[in-house]
PDB file of C-alpha atoms in Angstrom:
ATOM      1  CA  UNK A   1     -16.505  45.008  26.943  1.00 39.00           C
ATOM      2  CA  UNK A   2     -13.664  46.221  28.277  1.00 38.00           C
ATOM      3  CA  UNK A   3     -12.446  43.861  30.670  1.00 38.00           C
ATOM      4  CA  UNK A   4     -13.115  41.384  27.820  1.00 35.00           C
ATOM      5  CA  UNK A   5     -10.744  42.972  25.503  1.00 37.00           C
ATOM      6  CA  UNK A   6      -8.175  43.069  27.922  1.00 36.00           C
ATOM      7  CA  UNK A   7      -8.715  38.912  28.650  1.00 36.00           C
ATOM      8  CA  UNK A   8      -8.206  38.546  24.745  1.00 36.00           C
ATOM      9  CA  UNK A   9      -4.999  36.086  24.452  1.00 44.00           C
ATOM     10  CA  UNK A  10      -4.026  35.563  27.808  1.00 43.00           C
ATOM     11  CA  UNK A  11      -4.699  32.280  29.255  1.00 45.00           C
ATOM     12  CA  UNK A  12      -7.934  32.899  30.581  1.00 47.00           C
ATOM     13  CA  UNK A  13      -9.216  32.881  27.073  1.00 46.00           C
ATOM     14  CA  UNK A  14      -9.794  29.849  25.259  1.00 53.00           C
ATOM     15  CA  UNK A  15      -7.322  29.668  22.030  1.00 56.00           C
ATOM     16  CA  UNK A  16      -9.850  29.858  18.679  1.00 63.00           C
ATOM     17  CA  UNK A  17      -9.666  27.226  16.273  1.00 60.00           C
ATOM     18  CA  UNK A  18      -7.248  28.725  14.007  1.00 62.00           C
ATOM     19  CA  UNK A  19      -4.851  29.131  16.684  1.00 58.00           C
ATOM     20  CA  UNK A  20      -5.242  25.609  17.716  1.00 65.00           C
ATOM     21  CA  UNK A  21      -4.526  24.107  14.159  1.00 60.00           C
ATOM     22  CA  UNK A  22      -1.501  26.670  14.070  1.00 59.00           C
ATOM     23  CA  UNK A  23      -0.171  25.138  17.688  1.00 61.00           C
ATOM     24  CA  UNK A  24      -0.546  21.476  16.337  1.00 82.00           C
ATOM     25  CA  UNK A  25       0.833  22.052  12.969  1.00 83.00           C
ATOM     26  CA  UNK A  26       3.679  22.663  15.111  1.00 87.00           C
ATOM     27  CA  UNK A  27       4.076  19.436  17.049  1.00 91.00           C
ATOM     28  CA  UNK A  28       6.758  17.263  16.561  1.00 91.00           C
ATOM     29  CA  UNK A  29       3.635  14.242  16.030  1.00 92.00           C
ATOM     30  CA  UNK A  30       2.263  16.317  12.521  1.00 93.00           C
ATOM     31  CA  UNK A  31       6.228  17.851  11.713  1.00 94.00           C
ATOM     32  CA  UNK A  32       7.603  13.696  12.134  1.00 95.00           C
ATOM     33  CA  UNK A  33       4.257  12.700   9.898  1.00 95.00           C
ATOM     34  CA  UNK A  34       5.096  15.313   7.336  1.00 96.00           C
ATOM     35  CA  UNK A  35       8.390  13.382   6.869  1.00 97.00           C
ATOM     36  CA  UNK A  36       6.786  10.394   6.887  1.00 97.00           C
ATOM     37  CA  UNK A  37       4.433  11.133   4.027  1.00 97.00           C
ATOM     38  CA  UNK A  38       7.227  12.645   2.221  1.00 97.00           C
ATOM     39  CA  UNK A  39       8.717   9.410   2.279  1.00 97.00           C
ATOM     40  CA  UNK A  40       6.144   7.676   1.404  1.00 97.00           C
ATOM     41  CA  UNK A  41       5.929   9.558  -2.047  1.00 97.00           C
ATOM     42  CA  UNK A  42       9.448   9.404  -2.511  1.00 97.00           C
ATOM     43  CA  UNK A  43      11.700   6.826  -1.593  1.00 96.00           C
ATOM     44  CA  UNK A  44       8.406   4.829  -0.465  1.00 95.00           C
ATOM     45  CA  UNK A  45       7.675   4.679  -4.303  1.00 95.00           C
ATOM     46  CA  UNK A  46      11.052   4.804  -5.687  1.00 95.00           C
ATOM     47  CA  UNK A  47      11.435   1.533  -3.853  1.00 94.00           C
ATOM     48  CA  UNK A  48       7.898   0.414  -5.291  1.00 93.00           C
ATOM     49  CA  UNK A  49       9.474   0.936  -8.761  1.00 92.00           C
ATOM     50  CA  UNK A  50      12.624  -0.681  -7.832  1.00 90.00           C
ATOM     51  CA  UNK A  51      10.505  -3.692  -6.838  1.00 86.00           C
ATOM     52  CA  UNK A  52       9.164  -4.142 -10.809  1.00 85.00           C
ATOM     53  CA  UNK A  53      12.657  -5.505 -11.607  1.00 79.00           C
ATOM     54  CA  UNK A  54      14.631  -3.666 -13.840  1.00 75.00           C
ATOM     55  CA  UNK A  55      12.885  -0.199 -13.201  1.00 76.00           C
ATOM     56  CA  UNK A  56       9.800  -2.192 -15.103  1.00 79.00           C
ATOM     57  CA  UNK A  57      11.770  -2.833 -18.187  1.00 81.00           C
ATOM     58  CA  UNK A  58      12.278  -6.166 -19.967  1.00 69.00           C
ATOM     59  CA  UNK A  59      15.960  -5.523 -20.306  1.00 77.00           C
ATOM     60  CA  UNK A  60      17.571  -4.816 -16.376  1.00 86.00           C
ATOM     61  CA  UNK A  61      20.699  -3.054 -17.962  1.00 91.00           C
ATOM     62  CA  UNK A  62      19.457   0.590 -18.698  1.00 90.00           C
ATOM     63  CA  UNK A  63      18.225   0.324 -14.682  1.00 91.00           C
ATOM     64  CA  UNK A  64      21.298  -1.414 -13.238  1.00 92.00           C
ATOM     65  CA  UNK A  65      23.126   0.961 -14.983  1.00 94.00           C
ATOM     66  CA  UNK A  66      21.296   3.903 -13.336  1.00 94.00           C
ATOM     67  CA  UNK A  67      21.424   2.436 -10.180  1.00 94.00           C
ATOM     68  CA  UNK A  68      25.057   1.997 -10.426  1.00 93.00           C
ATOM     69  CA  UNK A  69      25.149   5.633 -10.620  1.00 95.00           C
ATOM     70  CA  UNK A  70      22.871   6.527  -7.787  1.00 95.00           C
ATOM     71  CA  UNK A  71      24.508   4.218  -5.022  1.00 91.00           C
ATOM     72  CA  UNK A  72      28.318   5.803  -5.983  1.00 91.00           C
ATOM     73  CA  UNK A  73      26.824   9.297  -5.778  1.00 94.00           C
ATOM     74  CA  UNK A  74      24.625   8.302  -2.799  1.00 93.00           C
ATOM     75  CA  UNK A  75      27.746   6.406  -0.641  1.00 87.00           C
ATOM     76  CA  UNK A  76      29.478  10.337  -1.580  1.00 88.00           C
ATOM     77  CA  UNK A  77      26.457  12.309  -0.464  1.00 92.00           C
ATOM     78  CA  UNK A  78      24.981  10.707   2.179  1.00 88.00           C
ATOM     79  CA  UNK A  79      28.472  11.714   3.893  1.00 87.00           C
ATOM     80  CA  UNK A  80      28.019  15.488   2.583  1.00 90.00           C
ATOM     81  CA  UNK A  81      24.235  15.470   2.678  1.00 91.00           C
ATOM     82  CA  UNK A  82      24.253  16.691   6.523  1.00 90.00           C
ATOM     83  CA  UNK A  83      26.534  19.682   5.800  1.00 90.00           C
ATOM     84  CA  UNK A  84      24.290  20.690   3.411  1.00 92.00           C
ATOM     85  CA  UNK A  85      21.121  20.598   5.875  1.00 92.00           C
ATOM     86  CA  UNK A  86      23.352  22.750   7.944  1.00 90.00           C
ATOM     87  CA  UNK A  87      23.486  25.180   5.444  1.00 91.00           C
ATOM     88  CA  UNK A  88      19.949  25.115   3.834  1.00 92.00           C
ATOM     89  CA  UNK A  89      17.681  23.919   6.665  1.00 92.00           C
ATOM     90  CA  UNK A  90      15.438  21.028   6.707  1.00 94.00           C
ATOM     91  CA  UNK A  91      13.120  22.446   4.037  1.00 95.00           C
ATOM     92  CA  UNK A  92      14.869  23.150   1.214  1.00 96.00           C
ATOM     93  CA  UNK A  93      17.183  19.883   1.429  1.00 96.00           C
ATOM     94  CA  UNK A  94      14.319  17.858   1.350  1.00 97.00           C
ATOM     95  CA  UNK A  95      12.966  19.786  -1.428  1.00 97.00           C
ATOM     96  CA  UNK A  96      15.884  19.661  -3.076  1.00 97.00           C
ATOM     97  CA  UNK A  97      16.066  15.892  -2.713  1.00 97.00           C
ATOM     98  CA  UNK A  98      12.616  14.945  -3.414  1.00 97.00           C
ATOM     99  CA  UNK A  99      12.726  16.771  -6.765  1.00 97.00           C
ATOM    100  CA  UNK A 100      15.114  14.329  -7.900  1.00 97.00           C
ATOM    101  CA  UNK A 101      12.998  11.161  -7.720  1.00 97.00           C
ATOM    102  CA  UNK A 102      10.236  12.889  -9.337  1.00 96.00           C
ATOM    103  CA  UNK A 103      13.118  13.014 -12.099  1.00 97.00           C
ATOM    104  CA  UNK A 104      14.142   9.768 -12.040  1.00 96.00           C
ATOM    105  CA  UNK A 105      10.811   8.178 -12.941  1.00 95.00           C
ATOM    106  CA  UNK A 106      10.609  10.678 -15.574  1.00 95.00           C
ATOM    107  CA  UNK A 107      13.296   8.909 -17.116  1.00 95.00           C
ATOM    108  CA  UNK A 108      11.766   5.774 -17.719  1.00 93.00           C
ATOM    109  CA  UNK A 109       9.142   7.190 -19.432  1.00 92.00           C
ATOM    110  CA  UNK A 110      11.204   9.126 -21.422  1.00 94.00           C
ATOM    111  CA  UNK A 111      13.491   5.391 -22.100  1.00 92.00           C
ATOM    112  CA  UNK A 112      10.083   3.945 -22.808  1.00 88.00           C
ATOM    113  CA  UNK A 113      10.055   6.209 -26.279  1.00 89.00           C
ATOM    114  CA  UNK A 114      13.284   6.742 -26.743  1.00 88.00           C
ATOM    115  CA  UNK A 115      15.449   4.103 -25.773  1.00 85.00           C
ATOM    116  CA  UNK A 116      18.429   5.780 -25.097  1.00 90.00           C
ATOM    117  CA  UNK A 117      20.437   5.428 -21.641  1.00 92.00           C
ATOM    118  CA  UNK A 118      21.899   8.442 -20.999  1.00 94.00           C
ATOM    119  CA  UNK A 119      18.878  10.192 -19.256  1.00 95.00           C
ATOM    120  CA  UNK A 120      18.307   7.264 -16.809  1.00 95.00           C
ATOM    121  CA  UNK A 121      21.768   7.154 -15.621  1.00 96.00           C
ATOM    122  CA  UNK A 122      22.086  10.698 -15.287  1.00 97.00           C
ATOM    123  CA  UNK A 123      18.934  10.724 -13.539  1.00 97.00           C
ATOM    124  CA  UNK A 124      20.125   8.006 -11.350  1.00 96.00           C
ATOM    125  CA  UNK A 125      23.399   9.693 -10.456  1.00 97.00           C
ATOM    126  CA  UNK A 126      21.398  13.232  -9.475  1.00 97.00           C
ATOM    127  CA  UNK A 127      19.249  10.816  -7.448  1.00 97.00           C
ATOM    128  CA  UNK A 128      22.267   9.649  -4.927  1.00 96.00           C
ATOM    129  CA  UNK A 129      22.933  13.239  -4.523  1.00 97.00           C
ATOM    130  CA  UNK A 130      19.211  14.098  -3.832  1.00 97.00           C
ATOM    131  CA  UNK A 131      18.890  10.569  -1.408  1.00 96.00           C
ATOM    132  CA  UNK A 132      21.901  11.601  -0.119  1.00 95.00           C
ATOM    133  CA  UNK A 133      20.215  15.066   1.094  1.00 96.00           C
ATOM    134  CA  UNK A 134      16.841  13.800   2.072  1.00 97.00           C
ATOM    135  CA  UNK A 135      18.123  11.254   3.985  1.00 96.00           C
ATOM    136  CA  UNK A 136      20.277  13.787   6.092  1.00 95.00           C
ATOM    137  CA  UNK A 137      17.360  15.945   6.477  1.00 95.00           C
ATOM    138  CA  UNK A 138      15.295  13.461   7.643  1.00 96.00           C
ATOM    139  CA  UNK A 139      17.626  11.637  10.144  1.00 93.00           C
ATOM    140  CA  UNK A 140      18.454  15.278  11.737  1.00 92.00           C
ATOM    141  CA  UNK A 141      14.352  15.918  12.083  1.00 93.00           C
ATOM    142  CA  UNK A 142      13.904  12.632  13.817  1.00 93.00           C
ATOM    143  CA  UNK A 143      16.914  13.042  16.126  1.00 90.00           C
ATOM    144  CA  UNK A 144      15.393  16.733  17.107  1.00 89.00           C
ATOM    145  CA  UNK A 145      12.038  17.243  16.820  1.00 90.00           C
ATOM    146  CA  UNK A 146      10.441  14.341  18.856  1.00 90.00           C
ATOM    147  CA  UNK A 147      10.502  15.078  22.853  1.00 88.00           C
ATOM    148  CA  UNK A 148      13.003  12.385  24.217  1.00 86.00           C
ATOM    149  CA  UNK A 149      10.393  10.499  25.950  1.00 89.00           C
ATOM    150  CA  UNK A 150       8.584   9.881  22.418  1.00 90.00           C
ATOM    151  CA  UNK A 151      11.228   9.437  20.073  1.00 90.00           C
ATOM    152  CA  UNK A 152      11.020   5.599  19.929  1.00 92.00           C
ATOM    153  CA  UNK A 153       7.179   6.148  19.185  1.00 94.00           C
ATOM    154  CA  UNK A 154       7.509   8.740  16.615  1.00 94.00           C
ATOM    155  CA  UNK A 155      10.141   6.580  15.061  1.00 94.00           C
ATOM    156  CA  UNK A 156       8.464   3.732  14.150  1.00 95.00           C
ATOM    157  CA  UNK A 157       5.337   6.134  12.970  1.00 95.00           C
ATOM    158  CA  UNK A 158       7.835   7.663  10.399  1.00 96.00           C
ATOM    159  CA  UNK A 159       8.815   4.185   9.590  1.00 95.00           C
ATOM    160  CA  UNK A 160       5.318   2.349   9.405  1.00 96.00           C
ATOM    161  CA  UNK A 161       4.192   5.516   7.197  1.00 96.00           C
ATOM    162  CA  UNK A 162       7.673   5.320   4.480  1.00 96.00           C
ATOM    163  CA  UNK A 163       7.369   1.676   4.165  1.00 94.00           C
ATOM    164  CA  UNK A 164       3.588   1.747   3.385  1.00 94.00           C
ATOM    165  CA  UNK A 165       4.543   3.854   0.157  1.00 93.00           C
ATOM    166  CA  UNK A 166       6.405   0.628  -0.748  1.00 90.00           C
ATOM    167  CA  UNK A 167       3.994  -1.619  -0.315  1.00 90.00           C
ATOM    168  CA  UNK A 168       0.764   0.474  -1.834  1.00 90.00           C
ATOM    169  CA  UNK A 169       2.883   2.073  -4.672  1.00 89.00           C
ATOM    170  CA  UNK A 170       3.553  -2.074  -5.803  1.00 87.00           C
ATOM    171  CA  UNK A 171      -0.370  -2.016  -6.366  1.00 89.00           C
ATOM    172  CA  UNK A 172      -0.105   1.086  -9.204  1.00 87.00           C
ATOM    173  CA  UNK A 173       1.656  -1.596 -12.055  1.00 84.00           C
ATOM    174  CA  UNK A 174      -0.573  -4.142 -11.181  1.00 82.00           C
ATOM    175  CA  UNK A 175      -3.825  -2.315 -11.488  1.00 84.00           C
ATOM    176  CA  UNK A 176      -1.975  -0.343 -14.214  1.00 82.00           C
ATOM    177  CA  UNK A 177      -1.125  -3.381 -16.186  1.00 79.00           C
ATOM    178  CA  UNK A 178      -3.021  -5.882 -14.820  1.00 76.00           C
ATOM    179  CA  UNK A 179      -4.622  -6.349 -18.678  1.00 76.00           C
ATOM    180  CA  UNK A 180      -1.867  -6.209 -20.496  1.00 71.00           C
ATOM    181  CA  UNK A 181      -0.233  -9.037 -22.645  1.00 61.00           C
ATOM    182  CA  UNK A 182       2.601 -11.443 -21.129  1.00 62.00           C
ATOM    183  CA  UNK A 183       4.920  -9.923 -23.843  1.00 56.00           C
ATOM    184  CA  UNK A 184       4.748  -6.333 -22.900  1.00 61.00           C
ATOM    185  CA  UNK A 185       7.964  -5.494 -23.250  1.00 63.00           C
ATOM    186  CA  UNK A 186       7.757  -2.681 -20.057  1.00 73.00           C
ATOM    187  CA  UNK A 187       4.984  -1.177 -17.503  1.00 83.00           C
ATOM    188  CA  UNK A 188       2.893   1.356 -19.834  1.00 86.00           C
ATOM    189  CA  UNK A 189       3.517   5.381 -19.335  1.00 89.00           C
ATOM    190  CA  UNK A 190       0.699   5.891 -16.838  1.00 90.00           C
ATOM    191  CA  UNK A 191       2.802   3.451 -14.722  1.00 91.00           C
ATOM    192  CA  UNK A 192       5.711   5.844 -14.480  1.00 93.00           C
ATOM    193  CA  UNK A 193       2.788   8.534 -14.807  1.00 94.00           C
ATOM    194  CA  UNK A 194       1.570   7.387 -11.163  1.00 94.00           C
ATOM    195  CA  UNK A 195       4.706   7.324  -9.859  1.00 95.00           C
ATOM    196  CA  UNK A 196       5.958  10.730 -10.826  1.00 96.00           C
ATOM    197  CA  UNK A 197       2.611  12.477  -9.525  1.00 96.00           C
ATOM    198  CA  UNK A 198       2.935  11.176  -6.111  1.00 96.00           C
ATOM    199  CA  UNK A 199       6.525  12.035  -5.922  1.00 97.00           C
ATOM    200  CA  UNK A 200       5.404  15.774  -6.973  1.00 97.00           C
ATOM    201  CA  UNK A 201       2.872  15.457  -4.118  1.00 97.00           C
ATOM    202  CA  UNK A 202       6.123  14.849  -1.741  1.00 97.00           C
ATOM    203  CA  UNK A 203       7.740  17.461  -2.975  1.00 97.00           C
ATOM    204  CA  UNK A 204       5.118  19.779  -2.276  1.00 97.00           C
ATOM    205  CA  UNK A 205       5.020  18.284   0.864  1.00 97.00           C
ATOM    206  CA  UNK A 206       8.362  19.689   1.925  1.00 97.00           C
ATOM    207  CA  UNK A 207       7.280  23.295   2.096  1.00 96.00           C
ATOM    208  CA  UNK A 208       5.462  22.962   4.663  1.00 95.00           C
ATOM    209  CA  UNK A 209       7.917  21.164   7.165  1.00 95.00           C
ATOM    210  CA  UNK A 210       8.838  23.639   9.591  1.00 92.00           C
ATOM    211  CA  UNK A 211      12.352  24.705  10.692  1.00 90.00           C
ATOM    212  CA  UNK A 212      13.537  23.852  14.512  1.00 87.00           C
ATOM    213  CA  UNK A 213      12.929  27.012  16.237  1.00 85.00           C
ATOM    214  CA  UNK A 214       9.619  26.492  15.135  1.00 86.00           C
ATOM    215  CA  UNK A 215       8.560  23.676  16.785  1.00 85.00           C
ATOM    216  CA  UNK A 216       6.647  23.647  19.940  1.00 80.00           C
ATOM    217  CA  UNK A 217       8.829  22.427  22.847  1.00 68.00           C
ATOM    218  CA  UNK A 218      12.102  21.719  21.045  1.00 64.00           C
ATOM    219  CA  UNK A 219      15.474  23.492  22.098  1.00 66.00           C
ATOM    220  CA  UNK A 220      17.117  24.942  19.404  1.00 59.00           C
ATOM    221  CA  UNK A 221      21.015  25.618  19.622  1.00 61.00           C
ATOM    222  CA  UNK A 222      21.819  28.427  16.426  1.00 57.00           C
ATOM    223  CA  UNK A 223      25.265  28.958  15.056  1.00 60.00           C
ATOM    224  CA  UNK A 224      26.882  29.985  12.233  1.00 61.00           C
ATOM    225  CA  UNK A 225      28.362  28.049   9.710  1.00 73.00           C
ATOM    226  CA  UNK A 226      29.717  28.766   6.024  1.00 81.00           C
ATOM    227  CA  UNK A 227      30.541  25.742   3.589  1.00 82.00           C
ATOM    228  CA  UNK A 228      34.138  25.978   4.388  1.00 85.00           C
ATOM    229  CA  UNK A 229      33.437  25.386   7.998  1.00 85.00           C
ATOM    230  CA  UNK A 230      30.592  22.489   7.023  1.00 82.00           C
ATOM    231  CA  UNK A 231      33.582  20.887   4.834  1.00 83.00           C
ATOM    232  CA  UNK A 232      36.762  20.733   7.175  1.00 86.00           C
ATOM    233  CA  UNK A 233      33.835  19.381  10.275  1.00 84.00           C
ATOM    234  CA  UNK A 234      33.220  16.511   7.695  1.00 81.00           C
ATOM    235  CA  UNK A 235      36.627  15.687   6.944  1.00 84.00           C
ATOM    236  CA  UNK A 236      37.971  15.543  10.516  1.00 86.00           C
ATOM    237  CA  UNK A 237      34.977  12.775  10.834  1.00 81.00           C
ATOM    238  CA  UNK A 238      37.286  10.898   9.175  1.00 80.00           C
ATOM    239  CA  UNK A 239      40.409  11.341  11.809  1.00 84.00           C
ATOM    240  CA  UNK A 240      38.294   9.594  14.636  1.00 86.00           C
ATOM    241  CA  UNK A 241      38.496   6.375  14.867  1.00 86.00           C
ATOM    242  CA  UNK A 242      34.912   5.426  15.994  1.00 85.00           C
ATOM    243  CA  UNK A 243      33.963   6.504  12.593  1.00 82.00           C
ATOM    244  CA  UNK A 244      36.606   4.609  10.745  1.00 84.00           C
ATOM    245  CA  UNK A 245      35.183   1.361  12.259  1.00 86.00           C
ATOM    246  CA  UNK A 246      31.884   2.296  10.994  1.00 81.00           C
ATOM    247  CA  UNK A 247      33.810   2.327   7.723  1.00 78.00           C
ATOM    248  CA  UNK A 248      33.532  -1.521   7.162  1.00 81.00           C
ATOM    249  CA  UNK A 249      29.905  -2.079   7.815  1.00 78.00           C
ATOM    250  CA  UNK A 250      28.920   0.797   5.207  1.00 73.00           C
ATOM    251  CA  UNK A 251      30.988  -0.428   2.800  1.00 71.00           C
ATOM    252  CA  UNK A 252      29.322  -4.161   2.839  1.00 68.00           C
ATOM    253  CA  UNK A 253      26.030  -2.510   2.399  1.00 65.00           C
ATOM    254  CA  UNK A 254      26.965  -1.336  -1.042  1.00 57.00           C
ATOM    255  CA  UNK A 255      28.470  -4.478  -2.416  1.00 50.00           C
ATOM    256  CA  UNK A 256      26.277  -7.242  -1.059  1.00 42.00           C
TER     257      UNK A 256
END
């Protein structure tokens, strides 16, 4: 019994199951598919609703409108978003930016009774700072995590799993509404309904991505930072000229 005992956790010993689900819950493969599923109930869906025309109104102006306001905040945050991962960690800047879709499609419902723009475009301007944070989150997790070797592969795993949300979440109005009259005048609530619970589901999904120490077999380089420091790194982007020539091709993406 004794010499048992003392073979308990060395390497001798065969790991139990609970350790074994512990070691591959922190893989880069399940860390880059937690991402991937988070963005699939996020901007995997918000693109879904995007798809109905008009955020599934009739009338496109209330969601052109919004939209307006996320891509201005959005071209502004997705600059700042990767300070802000600096300074929060992975976790709570996706959090932080998934809880903002969630809010989003609550505004359509909410336009759906009430008819009044303000919410929408509010919601679409917290969205482009939300975007803007998720999207830096999730660019520095598949930059780190993956093992050089597998990056390519994990990449295109993150991006097969994000772009299904798309194309299943455009099935939700059309069973949803499949029965409805050619005059509805906009998707009905349990459209929007669908929506916002799998973007809660993403949310939830972010507590449980893991920060980089964390992660079996990735190097992890710690410093400090404060915001001041995060801010003056981000504005001397700006003094090197590789980045101004980047400049150009950003810009078209926002007015084409």
């Amino acid at each position: 019994m004794a010499e048992l005992e003392s073979l308990e956790g060395s390497p001798l010993m065969p790991a139990s199951k609970s350790e074994r689900l512990v070691l591959r819950y922190k893989t880069p493969l399940v860390q880059v598919s937690l991402v991937g599923l988070i963005c699939f109930c996020c901007p995997g869906m918000f693109n879904a609703l995007s798809g109905l025309g008009g955020g599934g109104q009739l009338d496109p102006t209330t969601a052109d409108n919004a939209n307006t306001a996320l891509y201005a905040c959005f071209a502004v945050f997705g600059v700042l978003g990767g300070g802000v991962h600096n300074l929060l960690g992975p976790r709570w800047t996706l959090l932080i930016g998934a809880l903002t879709y969630r809010l989003y499609a609550a505004s359509f419902l909410y336009y759906n009774h009430r008819r009044s723009q303000a919410f929408p475009v509010a919601a679409g301007a917290l969205l482009g700072v939300g975007a803007g944070l998720l999207w830096a989150a999730q660019g520095a997790i598949m930059t780190s995590y993956p093992p050089p070797n597998r990056r390519g592969t994990y990449i295109s795993l993150f991006w097969c799993l994000f772009n299904l949300g798309g194309v299943l979440g455009g099935l939700l109005p059309f069973g949803l509404n499949y029965n409805r009259g050619s005059d509805a005048a906009s998707v009905n609530d349990g459209t929007y309904i669908a929506f916002m619970a799998f973007m809660l589901v993403g949310a939830a999904l972010t507590l449980l991505v893991l920060p980089p120490r964390r992660i079996d077999g990735t190097r992890v380089i710690t410093y400090s930072s404060s915001p001041t420091a995060e801010l003056t790194e981000i504005l001397a982007l700006f003094a090197n000229w590789k980045m101004l020539l980047v400049l150009p091709a950003a810009w078209s993406t926002y007015i084409v």
